[in-house]
mmCIF file of C-alpha atoms in Angstrom:
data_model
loop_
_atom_site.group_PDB
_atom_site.id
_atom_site.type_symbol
_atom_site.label_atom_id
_atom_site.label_comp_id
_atom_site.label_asym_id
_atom_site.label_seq_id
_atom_site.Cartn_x
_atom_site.Cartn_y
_atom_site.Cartn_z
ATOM 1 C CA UNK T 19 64.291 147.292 -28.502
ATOM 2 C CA UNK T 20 66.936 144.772 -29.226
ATOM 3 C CA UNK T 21 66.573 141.388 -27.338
ATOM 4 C CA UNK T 22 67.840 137.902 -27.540
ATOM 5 C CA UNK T 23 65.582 135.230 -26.867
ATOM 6 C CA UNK T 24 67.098 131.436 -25.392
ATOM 7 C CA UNK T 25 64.440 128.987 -24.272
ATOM 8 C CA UNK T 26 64.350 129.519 -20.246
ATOM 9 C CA UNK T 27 63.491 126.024 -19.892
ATOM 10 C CA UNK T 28 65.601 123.235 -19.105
ATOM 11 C CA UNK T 29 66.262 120.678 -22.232
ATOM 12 C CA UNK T 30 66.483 117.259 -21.037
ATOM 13 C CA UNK T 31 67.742 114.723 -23.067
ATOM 14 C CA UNK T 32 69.051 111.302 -23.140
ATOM 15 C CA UNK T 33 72.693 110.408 -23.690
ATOM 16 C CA UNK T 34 73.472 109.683 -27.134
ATOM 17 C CA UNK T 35 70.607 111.652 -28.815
ATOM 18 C CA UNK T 36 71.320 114.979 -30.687
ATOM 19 C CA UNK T 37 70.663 118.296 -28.327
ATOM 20 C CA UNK T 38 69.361 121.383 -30.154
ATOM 21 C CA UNK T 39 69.327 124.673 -28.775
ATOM 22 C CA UNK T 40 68.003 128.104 -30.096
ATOM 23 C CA UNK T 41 68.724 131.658 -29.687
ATOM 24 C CA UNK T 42 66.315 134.078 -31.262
ATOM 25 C CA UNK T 43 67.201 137.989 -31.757
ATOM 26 C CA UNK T 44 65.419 140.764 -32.813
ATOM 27 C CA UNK T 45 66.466 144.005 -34.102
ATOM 28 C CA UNK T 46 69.961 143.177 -34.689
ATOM 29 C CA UNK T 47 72.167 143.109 -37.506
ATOM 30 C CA UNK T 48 75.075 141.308 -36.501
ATOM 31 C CA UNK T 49 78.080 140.232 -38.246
ATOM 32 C CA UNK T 50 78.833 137.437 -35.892
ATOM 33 C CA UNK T 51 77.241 135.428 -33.293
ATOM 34 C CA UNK T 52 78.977 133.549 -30.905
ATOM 35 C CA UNK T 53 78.405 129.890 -28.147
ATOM 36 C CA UNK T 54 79.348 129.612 -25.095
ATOM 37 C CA UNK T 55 79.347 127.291 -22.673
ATOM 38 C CA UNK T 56 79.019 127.898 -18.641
ATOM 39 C CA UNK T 57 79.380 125.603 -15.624
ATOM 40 C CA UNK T 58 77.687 126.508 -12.876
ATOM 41 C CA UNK T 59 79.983 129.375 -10.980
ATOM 42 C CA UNK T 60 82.433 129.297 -13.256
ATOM 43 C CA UNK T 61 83.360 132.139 -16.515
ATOM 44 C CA UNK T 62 82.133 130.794 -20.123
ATOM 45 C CA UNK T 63 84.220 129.333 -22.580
ATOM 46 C CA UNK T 64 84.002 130.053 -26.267
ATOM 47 C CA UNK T 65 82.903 127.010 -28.373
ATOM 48 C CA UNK T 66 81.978 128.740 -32.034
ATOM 49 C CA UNK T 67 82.264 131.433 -33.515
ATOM 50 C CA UNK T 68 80.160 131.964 -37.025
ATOM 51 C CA UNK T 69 80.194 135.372 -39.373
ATOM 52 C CA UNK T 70 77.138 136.826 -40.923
ATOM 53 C CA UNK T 71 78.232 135.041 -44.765
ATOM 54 C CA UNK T 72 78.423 131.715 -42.908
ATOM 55 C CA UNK T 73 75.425 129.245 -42.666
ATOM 56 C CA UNK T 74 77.017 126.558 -40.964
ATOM 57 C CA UNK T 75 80.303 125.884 -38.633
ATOM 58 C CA UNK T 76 81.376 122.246 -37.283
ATOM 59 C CA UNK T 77 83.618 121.605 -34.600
ATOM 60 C CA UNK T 78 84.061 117.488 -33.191
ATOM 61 C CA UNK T 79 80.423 116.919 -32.088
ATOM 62 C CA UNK T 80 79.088 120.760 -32.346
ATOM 63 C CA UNK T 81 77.237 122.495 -34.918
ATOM 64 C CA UNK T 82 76.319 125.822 -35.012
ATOM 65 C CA UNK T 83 73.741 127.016 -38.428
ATOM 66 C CA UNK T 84 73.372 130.842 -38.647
ATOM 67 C CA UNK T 85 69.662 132.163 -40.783
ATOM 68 C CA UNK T 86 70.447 136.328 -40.717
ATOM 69 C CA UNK T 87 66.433 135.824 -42.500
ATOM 70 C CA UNK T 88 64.906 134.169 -39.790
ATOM 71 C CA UNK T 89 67.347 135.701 -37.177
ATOM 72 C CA UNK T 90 67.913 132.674 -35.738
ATOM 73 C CA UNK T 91 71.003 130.236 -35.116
ATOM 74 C CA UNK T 92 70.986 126.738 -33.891
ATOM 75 C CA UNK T 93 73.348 124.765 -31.694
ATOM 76 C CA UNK T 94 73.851 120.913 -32.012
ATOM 77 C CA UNK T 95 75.557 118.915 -29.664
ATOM 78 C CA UNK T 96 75.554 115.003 -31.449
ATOM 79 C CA UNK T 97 76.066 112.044 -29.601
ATOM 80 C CA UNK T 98 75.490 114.255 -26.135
ATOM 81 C CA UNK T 99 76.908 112.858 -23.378
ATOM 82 C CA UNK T 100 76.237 113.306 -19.587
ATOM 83 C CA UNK T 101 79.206 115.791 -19.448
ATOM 84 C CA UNK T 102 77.569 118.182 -21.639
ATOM 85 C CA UNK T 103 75.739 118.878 -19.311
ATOM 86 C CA UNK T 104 76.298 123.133 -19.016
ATOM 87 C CA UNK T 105 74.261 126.093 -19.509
ATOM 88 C CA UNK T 106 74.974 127.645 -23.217
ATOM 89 C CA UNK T 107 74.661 131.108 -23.816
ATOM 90 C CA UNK T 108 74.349 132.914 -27.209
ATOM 91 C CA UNK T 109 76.199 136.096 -27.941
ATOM 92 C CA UNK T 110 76.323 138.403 -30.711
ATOM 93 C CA UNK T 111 77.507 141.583 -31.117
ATOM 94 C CA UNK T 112 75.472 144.976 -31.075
ATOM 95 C CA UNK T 113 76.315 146.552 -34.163
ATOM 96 C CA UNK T 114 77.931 149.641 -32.770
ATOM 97 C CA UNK T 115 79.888 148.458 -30.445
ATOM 98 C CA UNK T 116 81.695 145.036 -31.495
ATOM 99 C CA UNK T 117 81.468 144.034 -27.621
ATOM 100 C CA UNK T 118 79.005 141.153 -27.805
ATOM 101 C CA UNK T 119 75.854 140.940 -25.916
ATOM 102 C CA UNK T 120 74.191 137.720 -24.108
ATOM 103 C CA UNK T 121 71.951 135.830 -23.861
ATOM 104 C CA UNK T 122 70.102 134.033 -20.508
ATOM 105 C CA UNK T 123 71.310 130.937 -21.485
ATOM 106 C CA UNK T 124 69.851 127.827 -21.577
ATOM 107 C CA UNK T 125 70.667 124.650 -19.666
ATOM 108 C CA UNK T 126 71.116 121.765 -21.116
ATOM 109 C CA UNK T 127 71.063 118.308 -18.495
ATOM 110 C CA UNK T 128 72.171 114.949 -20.253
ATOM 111 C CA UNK T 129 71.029 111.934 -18.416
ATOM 112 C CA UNK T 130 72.553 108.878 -19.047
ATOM 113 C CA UNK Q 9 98.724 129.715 -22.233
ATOM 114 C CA UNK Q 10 95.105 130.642 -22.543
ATOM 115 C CA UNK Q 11 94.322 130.965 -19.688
ATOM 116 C CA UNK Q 12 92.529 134.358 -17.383
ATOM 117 C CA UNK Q 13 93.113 134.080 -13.445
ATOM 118 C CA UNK Q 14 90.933 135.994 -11.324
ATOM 119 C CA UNK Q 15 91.614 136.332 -7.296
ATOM 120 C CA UNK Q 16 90.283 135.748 -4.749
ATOM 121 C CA UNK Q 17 87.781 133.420 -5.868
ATOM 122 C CA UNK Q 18 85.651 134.109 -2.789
ATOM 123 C CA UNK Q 19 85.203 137.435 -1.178
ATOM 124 C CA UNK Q 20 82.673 138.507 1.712
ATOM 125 C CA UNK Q 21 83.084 142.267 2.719
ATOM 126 C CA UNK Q 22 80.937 144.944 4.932
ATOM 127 C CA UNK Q 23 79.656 147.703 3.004
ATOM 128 C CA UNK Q 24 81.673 150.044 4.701
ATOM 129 C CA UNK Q 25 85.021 147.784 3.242
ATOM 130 C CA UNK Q 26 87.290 148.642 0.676
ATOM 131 C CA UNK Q 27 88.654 145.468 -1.758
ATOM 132 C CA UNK Q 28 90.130 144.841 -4.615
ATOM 133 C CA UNK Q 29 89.095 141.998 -7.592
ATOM 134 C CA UNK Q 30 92.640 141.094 -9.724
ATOM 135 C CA UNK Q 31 92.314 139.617 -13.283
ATOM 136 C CA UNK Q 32 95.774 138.599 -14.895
ATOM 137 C CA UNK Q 33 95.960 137.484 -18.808
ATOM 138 C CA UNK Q 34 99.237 136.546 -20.642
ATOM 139 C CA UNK Q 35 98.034 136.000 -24.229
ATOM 140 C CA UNK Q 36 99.147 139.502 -24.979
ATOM 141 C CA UNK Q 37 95.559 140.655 -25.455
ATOM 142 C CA UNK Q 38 94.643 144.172 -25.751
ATOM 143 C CA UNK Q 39 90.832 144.221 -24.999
ATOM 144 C CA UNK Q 40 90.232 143.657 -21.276
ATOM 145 C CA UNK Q 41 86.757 143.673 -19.642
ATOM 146 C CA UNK Q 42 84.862 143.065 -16.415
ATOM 147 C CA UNK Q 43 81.299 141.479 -16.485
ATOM 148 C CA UNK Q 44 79.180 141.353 -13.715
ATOM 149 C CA UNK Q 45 76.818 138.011 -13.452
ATOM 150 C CA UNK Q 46 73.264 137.443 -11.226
ATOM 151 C CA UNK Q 47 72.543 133.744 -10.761
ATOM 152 C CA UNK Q 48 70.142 132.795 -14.234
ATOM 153 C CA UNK Q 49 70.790 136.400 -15.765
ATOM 154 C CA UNK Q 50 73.533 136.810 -18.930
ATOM 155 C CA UNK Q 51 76.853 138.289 -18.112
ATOM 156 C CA UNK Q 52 76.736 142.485 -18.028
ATOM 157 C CA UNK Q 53 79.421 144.324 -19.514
ATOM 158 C CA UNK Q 54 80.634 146.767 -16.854
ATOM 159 C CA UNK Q 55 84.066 147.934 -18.075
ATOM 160 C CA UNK Q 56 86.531 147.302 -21.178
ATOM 161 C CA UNK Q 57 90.055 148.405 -21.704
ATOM 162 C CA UNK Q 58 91.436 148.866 -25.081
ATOM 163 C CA UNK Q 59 95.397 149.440 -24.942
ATOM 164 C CA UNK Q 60 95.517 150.039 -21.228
ATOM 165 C CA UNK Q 61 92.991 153.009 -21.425
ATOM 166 C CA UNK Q 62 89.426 152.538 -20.150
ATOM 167 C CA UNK Q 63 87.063 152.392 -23.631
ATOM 168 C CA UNK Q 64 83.933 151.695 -22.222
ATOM 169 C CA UNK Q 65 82.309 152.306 -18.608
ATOM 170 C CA UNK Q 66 78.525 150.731 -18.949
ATOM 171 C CA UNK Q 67 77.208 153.609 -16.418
ATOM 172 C CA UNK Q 68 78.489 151.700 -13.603
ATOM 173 C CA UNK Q 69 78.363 153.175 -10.094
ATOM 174 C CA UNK Q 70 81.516 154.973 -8.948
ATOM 175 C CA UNK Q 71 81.694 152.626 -6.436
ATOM 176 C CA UNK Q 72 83.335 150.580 -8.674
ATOM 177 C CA UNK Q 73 86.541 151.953 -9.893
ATOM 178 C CA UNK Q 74 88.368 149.848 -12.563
ATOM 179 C CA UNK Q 75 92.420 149.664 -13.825
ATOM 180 C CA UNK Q 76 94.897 148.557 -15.461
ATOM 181 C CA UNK Q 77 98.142 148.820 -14.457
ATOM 182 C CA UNK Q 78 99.760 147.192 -17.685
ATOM 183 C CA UNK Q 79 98.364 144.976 -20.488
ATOM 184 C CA UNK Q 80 98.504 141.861 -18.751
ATOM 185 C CA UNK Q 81 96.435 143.006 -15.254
ATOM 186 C CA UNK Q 82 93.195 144.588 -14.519
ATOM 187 C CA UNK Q 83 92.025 145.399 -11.061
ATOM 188 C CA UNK Q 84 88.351 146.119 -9.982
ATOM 189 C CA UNK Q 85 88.306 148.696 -6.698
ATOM 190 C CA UNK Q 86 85.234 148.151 -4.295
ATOM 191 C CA UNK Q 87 84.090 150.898 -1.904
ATOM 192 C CA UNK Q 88 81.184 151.436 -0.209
ATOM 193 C CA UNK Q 89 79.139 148.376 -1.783
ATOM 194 C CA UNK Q 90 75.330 147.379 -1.559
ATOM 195 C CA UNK Q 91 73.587 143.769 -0.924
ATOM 196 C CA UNK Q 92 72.125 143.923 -4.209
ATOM 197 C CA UNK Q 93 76.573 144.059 -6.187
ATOM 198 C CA UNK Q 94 76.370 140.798 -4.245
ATOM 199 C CA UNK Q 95 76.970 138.247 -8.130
ATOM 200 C CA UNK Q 96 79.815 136.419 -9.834
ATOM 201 C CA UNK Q 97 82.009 139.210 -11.309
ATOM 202 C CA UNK Q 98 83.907 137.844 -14.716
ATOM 203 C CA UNK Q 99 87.006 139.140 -16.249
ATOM 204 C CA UNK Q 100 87.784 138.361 -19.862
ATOM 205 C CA UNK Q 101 89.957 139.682 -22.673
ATOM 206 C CA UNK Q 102 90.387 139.487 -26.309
ATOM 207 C CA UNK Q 103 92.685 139.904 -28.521
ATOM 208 C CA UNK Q 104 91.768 143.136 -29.353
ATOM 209 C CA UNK Q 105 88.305 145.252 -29.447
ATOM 210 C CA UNK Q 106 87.706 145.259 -33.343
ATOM 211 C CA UNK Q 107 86.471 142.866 -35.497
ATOM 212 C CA UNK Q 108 89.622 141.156 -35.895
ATOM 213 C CA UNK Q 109 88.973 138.821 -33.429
ATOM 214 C CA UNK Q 110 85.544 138.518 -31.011
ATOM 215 C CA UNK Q 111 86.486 135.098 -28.903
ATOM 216 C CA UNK Q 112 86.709 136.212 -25.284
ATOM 217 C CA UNK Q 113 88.813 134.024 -23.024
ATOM 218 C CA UNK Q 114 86.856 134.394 -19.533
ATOM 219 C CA UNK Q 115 88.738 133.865 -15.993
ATOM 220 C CA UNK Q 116 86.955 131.807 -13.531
ATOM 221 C CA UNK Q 117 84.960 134.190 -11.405
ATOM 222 C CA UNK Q 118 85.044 135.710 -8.066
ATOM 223 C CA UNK Q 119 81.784 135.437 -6.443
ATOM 224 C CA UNK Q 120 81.342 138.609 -3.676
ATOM 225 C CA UNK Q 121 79.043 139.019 -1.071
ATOM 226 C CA UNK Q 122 78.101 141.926 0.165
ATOM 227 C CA UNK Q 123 76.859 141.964 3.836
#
């Protein structure tokens, strides 16, 4: 069955350092995967988008790699500050319907 | 303005109550959808509208009726609810439903209890 894996846990990390996140899928193909971020009781809001030819997007202090091999794509967040602090869901569409799906999330808590 | 409103932002009701969830978009998007959201769980696709016609219904309960009375507002009808719809319900839209364009522009939420 198709699933997307992001790491339950909580990633704790200092201000300043580089946050890394993961979302892991399995028997997808898509031809886009998407980041969110979410505030607690609030809708997400689309951060980056990257296509299934891409390997890498940047935006300011995100980064976003895309491996259709490993089926696997990796959020950074440089230079993290306490207001990145957010839950950050993956999303990526389901092949035969171009509504994406999403991921649990993953929070991410910045302490200064 | 890219911004989705969603009222109320609150709502309690009985599960003998009727209600009604409003989403409003002016982007001139054509892809609308409701999502409903459990605390820790992903968002789940409920409805989308494509062009003012309903495109997708995820097999949700009739107690839920969905429209859209024009392109820029979609309502969500509640009748006869359960505990268990108690979540966050989420409208979005996009500018359309193909692969033209996949960034959805979410409203804030209206998070219902059902008692």
């Amino acid at each position: 069955s198709q699933k997307i894996e992001q790491n339950s846990e909580a990633l704790n990390i200092q201000e300043g350092k580089t946050a890394t996140l993961t979302c892991n899928y399995t028997n997808y193909s898509p031809a886009y995967l998407q980041w969110y971020r979410q505030d607690p009781g609030r809708g997400p809001v689309f951060l980056l988008l990257i296509r299934e030819n891409e390997k890498e997007k940047r935006k300011e202090r995100l980064k976003v790699t895309f491996d259709t091999t490993l089926k696997q794509s990796l959020f950074h967040i440089t230079a993290s500050q306490p207001a990145d602090s957010a839950t950050y869901l993956c999303a990526l569409d389901s092949g035969g319907s171009y509504i994406p799906t999403f991921g649990r999330g993953t929070s991410l808590i910045v302490h200064p | 303005d890219t911004e989705v409103t969603q009222t109320p932002k609150h709502l309690v009701m009985g599960m003998t109550n009727k209600k009604s969830l409003k989403c409003e978009q002016h982007m001139g998007h054509r892809a609308m959808y409701w999502y409903k959201q459990k605390a820790k769980k992903p968002p789940e696709l409920m409805f989308v509208y494509s062009y003012e016609k309903l495109s997708i219904n995820e097999s949700v309960p009739s107690r839920f009726s969905p429209e859209c009375p024009n392109s820029s507002l979609l309502n969500l009808h509640l009748h006869a609810l359960q505990p268990e719809d108690s979540a966050l319900y989420l409208c979005a839209s996009s500018q359309t439903m193909d692969r033209s364009s996949y960034e959805q522009y979410f409203g804030p939420g209206t998070r219902l209890t059902v008692t």
